[in-house]
mmCIF file of C-alpha atoms in Angstrom:
data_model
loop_
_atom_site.group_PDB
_atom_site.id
_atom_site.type_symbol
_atom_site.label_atom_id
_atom_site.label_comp_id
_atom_site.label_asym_id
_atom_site.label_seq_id
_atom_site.Cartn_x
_atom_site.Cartn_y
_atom_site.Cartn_z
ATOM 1 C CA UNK A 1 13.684 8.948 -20.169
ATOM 2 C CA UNK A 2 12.238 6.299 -17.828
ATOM 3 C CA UNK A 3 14.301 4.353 -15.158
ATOM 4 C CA UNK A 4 12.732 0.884 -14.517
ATOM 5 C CA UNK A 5 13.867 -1.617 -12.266
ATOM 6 C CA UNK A 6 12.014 -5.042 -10.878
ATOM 7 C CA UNK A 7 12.619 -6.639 -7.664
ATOM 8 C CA UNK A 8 11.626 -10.350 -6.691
ATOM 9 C CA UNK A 9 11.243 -11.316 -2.868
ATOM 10 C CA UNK A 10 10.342 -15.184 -1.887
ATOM 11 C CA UNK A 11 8.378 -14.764 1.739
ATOM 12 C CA UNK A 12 8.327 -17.397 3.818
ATOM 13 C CA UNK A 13 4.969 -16.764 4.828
ATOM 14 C CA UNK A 14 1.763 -18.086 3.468
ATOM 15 C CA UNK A 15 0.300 -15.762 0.990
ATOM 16 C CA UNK A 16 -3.086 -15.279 3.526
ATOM 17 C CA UNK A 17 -0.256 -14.146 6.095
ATOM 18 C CA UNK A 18 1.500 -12.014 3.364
ATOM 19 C CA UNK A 19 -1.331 -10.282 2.255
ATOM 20 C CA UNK A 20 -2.372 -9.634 5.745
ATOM 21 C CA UNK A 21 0.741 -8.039 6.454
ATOM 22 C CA UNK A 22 0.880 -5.409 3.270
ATOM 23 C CA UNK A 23 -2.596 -3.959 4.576
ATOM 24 C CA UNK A 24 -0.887 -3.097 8.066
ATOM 25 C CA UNK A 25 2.507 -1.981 6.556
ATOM 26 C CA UNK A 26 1.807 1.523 6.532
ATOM 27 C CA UNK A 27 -0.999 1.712 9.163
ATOM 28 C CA UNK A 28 0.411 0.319 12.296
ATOM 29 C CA UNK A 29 1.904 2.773 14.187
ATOM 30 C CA UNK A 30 4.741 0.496 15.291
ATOM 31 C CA UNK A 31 6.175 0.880 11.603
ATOM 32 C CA UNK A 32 6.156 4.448 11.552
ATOM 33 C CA UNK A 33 9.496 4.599 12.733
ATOM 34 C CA UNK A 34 11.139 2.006 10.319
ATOM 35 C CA UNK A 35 9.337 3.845 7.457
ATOM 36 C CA UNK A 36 9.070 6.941 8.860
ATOM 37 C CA UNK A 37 9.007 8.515 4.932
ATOM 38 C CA UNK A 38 5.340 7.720 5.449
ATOM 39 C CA UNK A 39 3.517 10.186 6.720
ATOM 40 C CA UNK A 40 -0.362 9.244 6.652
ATOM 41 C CA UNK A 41 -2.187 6.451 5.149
ATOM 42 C CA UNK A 42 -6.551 6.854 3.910
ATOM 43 C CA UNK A 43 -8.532 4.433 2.367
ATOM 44 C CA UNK A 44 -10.550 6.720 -0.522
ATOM 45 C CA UNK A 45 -12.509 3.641 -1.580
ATOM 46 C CA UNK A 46 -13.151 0.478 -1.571
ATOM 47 C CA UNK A 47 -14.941 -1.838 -3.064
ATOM 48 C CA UNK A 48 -16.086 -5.618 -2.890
ATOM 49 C CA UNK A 49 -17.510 -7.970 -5.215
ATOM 50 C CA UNK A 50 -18.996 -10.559 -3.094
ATOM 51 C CA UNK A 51 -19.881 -12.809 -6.345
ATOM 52 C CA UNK A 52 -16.545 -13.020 -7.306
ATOM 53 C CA UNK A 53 -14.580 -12.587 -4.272
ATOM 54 C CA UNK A 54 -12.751 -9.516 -5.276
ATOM 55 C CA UNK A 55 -11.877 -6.762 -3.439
ATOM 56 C CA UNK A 56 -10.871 -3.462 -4.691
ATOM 57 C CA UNK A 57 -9.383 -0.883 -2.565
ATOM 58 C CA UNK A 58 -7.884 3.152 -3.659
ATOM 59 C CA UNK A 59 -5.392 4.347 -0.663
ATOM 60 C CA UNK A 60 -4.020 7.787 -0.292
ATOM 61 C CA UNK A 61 -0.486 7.874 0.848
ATOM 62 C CA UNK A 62 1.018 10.684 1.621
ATOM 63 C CA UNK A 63 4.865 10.609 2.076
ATOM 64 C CA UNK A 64 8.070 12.495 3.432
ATOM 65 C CA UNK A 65 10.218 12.688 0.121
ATOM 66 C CA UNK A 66 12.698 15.935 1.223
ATOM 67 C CA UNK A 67 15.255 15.189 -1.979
ATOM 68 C CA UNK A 68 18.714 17.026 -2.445
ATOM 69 C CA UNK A 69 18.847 20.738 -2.363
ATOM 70 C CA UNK A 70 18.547 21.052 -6.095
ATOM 71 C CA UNK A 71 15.386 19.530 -6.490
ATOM 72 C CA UNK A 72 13.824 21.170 -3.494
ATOM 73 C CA UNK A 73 14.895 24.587 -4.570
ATOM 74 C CA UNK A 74 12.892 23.385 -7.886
ATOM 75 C CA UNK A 75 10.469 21.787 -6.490
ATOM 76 C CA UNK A 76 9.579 24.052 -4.082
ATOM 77 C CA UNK A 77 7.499 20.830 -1.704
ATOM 78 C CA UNK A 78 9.062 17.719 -0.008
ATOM 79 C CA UNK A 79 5.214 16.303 0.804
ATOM 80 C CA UNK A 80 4.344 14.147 -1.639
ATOM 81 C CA UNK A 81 0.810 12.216 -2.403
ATOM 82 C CA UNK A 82 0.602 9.130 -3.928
ATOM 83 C CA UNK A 83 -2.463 6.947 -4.544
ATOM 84 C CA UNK A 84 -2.062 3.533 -4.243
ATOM 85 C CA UNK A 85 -4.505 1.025 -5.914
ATOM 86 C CA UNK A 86 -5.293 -2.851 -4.623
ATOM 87 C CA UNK A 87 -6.755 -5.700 -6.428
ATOM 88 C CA UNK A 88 -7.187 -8.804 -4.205
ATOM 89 C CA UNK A 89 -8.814 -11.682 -6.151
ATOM 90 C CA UNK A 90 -9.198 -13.952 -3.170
ATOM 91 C CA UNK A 91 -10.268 -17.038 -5.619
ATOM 92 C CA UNK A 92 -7.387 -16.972 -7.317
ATOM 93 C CA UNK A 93 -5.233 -15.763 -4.431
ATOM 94 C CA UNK A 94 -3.298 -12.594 -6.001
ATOM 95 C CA UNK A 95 -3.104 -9.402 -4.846
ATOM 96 C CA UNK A 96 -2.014 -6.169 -7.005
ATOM 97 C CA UNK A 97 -1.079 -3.058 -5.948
ATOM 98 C CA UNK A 98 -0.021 -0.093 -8.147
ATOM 99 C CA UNK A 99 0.683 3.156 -6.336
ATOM 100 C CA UNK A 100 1.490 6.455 -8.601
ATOM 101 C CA UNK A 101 2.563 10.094 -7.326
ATOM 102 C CA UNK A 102 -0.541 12.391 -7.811
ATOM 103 C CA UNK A 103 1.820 15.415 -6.640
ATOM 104 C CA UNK A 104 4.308 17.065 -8.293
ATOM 105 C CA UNK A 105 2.635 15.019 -11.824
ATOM 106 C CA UNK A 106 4.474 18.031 -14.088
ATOM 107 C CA UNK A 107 7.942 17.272 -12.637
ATOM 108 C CA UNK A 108 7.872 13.480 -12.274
ATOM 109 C CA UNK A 109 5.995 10.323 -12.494
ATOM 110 C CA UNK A 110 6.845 7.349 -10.300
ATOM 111 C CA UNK A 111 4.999 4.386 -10.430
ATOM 112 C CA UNK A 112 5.382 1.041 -8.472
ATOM 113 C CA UNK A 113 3.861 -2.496 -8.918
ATOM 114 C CA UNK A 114 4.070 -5.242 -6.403
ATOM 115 C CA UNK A 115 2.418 -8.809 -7.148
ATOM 116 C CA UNK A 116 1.798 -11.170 -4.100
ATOM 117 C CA UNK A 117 0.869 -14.752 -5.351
ATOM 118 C CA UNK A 118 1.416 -18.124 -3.704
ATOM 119 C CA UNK A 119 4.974 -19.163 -4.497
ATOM 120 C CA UNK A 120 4.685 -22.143 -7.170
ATOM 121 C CA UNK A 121 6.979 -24.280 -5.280
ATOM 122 C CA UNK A 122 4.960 -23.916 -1.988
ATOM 123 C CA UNK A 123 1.841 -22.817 -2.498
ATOM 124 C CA UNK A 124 0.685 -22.983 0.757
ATOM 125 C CA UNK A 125 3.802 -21.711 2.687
ATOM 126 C CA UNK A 126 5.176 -19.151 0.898
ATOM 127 C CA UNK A 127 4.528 -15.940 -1.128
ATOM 128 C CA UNK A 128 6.131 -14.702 -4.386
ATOM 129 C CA UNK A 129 6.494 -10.457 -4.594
ATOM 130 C CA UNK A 130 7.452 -9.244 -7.645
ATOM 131 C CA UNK A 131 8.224 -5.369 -7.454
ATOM 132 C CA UNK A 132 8.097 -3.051 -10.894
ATOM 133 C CA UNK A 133 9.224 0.833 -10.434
ATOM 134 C CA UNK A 134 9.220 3.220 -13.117
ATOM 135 C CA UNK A 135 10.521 6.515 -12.970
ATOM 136 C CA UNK A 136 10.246 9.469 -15.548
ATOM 137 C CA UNK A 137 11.179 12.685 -15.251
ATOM 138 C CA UNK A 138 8.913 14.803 -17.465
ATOM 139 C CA UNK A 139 11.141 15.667 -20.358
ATOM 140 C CA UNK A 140 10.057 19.576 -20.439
ATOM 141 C CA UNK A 141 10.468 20.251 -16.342
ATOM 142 C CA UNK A 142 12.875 22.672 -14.944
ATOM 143 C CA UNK A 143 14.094 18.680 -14.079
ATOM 144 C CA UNK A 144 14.941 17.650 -17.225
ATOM 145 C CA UNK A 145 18.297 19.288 -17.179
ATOM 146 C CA UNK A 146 19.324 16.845 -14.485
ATOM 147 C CA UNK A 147 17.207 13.906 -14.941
ATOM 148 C CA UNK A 148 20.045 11.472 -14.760
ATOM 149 C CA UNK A 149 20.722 12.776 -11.419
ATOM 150 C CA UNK A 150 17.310 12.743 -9.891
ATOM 151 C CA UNK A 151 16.198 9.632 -11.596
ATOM 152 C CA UNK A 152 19.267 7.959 -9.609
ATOM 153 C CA UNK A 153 18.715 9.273 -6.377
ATOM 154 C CA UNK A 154 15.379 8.403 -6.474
ATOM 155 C CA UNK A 155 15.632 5.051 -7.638
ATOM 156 C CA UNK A 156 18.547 4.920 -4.810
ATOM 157 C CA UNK A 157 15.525 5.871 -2.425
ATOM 158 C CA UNK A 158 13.171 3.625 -3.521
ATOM 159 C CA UNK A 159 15.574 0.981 -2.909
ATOM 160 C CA UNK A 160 16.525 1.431 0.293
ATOM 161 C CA UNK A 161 12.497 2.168 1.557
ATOM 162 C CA UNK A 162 12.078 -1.235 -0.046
ATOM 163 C CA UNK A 163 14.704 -2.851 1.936
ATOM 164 C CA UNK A 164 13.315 -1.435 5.093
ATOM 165 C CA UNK A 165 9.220 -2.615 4.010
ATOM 166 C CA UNK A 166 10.456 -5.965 4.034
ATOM 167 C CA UNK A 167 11.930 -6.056 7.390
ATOM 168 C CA UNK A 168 8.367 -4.398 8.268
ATOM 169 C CA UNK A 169 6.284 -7.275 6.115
ATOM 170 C CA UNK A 170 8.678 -9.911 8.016
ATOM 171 C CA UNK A 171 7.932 -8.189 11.596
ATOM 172 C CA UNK A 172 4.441 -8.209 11.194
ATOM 173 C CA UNK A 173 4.108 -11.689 9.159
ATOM 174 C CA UNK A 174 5.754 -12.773 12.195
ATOM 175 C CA UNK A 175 3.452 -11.260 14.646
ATOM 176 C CA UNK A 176 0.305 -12.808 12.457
ATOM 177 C CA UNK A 177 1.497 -16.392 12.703
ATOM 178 C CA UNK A 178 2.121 -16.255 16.240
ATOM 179 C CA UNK A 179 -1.009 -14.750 16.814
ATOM 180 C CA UNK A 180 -2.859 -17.201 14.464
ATOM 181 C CA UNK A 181 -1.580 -19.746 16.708
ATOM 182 C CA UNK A 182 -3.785 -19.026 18.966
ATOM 183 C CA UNK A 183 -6.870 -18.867 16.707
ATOM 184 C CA UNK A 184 -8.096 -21.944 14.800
ATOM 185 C CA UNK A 185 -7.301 -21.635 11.129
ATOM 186 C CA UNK B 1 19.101 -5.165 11.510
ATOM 187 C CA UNK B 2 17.454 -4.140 14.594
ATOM 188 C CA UNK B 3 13.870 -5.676 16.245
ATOM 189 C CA UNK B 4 11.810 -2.845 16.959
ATOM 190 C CA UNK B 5 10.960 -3.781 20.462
ATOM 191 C CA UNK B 6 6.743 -4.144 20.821
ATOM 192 C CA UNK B 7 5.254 -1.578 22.679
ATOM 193 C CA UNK B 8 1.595 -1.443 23.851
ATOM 194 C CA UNK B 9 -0.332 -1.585 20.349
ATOM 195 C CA UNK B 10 -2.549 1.576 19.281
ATOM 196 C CA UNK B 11 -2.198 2.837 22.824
ATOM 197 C CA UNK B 12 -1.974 6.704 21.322
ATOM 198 C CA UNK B 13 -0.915 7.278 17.210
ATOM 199 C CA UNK B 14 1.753 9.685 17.595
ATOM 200 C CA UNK B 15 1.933 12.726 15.359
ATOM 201 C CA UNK B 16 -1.056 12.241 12.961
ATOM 202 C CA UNK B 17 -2.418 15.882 12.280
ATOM 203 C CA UNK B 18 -5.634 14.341 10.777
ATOM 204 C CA UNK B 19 -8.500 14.879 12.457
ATOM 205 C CA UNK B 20 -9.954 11.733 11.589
ATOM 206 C CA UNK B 21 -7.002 9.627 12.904
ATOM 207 C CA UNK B 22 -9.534 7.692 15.285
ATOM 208 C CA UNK B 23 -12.418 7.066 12.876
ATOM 209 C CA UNK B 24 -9.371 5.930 10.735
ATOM 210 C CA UNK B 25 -7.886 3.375 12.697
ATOM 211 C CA UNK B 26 -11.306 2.005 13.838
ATOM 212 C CA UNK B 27 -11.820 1.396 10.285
ATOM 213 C CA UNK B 28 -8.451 0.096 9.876
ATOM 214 C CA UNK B 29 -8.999 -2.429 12.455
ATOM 215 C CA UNK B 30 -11.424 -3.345 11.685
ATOM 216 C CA UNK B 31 -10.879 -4.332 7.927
ATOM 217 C CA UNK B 32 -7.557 -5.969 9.215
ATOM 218 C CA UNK B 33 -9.298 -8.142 11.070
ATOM 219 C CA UNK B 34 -11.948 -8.904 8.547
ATOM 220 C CA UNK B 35 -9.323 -9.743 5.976
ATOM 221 C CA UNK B 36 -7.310 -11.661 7.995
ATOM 222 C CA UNK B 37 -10.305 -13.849 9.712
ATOM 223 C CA UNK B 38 -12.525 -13.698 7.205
ATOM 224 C CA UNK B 39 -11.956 -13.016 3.392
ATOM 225 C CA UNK B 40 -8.893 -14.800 2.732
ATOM 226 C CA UNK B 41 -10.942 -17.810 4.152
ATOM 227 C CA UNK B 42 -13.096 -17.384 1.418
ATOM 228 C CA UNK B 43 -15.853 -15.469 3.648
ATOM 229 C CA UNK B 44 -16.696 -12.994 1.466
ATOM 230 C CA UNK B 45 -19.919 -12.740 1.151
ATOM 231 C CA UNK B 46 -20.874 -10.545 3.542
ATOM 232 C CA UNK B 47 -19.192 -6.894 3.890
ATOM 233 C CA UNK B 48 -18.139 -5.872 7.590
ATOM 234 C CA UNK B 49 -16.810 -2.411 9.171
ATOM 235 C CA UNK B 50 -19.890 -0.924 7.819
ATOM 236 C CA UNK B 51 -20.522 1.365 10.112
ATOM 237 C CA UNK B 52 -17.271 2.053 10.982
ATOM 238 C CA UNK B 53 -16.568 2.749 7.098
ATOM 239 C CA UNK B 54 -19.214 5.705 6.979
ATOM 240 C CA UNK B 55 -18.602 7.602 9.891
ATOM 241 C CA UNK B 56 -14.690 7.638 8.666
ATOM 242 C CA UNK B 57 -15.689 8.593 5.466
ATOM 243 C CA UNK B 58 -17.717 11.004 6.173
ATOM 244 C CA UNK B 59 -14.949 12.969 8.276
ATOM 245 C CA UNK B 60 -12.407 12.840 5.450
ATOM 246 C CA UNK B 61 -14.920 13.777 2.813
ATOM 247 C CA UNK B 62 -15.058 16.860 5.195
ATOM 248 C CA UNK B 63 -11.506 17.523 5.957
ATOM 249 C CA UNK B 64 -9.297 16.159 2.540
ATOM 250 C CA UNK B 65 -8.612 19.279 1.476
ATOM 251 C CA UNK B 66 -6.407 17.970 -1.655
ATOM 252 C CA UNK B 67 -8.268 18.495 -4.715
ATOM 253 C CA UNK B 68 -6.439 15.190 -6.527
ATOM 254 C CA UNK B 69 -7.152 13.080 -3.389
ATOM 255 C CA UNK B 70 -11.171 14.263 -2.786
ATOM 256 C CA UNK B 71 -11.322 13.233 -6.771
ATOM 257 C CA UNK B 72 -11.071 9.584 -5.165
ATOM 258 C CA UNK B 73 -13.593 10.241 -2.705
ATOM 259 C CA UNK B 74 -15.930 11.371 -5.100
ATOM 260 C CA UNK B 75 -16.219 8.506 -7.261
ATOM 261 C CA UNK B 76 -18.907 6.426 -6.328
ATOM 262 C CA UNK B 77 -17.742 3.146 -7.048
ATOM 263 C CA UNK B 78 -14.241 2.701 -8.515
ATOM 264 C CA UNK B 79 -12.482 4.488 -11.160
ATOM 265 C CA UNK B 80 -10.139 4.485 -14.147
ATOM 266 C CA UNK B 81 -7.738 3.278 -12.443
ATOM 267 C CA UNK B 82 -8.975 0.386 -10.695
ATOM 268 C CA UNK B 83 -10.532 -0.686 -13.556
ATOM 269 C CA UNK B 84 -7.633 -1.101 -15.169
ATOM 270 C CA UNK B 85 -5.125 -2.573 -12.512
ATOM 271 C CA UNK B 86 -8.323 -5.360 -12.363
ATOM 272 C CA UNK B 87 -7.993 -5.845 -16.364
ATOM 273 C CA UNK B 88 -4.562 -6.483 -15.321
ATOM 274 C CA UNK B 89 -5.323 -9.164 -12.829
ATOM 275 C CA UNK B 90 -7.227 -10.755 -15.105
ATOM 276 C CA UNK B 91 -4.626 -10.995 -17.409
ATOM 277 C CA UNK B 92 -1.766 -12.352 -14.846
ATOM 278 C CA UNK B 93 -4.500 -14.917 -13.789
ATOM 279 C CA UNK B 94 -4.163 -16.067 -17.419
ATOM 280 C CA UNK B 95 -0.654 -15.799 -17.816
ATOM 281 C CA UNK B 96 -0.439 -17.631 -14.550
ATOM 282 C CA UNK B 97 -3.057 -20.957 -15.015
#
């Protein structure tokens, strides 16, 4: 059984600004308490292809993710590592990220999409985000039984730690435009 | 909705048990800055943070003690996974022009 759900978000922020401001989500320190669920953010690799101006990038995330009792007492972790993958194509001016759980694999797979591309009524000012999260609970895991349940709480998680990135990606879009006011564009 | 008031930037980074919090936000940094300034101006030419990209590395290539994640590491280059997630910016591009 998979739960999917998609999410659209029109920033009023260039998508230079945007873009900017996803890199920084996790890793400014300032954030940490707004999404405190995240615990530690690595770059694993990265990669860029100077002919083409893309840039690829492999993150490991590792988040807080404590879950009712029932699912602890199952699960038998609340850390949880995800690896989050970037495409920036800076020709085209789109950036991809897809970030799966590596952790806890036999018990569930979660994986979210987010698109940033320049929004086609303002291309210049503002930034489209389209948001894709699946959720499956493996249909064999001591889970299964109560799929429904965790499938629902977690989407109910994801939900509200998307709500609280955004106010993040405002604060710091925010921050970059008043500090780009200073700079020369 | 509350503003998180601004306090000193990267004075300390609280509770990070990784040992290679510092090489990490140097790196960090410094890419932010490079993306910002440089490659979404269409300066990409040149890669930057070098230096600062190898010394961080080479910490967490010593302390990532998760199996899954020092699988990333590993992989010179990009994997799978990339690969595909760039097939699929190809094909939004299309979808998109």
């Amino acid at each position: 059984m998979v739960k999917a759900y998609a999410q659209e978000h029109v920033y009023k922020h260039p998508w230079e600004i945007v873009t900017s401001a996803s890199w920084r989500k996790f890793a400014d320190p300032e954030n940490k308490r707004t999404l405190s669920h995240v615990l530690d953010v690595d770059t694993l690799n990265h990669k860029l292809d100077a002919e083409s101006g893309k840039l690829y990038t492999t993150r490991a995330i590792t988040i807080h993710a404590p879950g009712p009792w029932f699912v602890r007492k199952i699960v038998g972790q609340d850390i949880c590592h995800c690896v989050e993958s970037t495409v920036v194509d800076g020709q085209s001016r789109s950036m991809q990220l897809t970030t799966r759980n590596i952790s806890l694999q036999k018990f569930i797979e979660v994986e979210e999409r987010i698109r940033y591309d320049p929004h086609p009524d303002n291309p210049r000012g503002w930034t489209m985000c389209k948001q894709e999260t699946s959720i499956r609970i493996k249909p064999l895991s001591a889970l299964a039984s109560m799929a429904e349940k965790v499938e629902q709480r977690c989407a109910e998680r994801f939900l509200q730690n998307s709500v609280k990135g955004r106010e993040v990606m405002e604060r710091i879009c925010k921050y970059l435009e008043s500090e780009s006011r200073g700079i020369t564009f | 909705m509350g503003i998180i008031r601004e306090k000193k930037p990267k004075s300390s980074s609280p509770s990070s048990t990784s040992p290679c919090a510092d090489l990490r936000a140097a790196y960090h940094n410094c890419f932010n800055r490079w993306y910002s300034e440089k490659f979404v101006k269409g300066q990409w030419q040149k890669e930057e943070c070098v230096a600062e990209w190898q010394q961080y590395r080479a910490c967490l290539s010593e302390h990532l003690e998760d199996k899954h994640l020092s699988r990333f590491l590993e992989a010179e280059g990009l994997d799978g996974t990339a690969r595909a997630d760039s097939a699929n910016v190809a094909d939004g591009a299309e979808t998109n022009s």
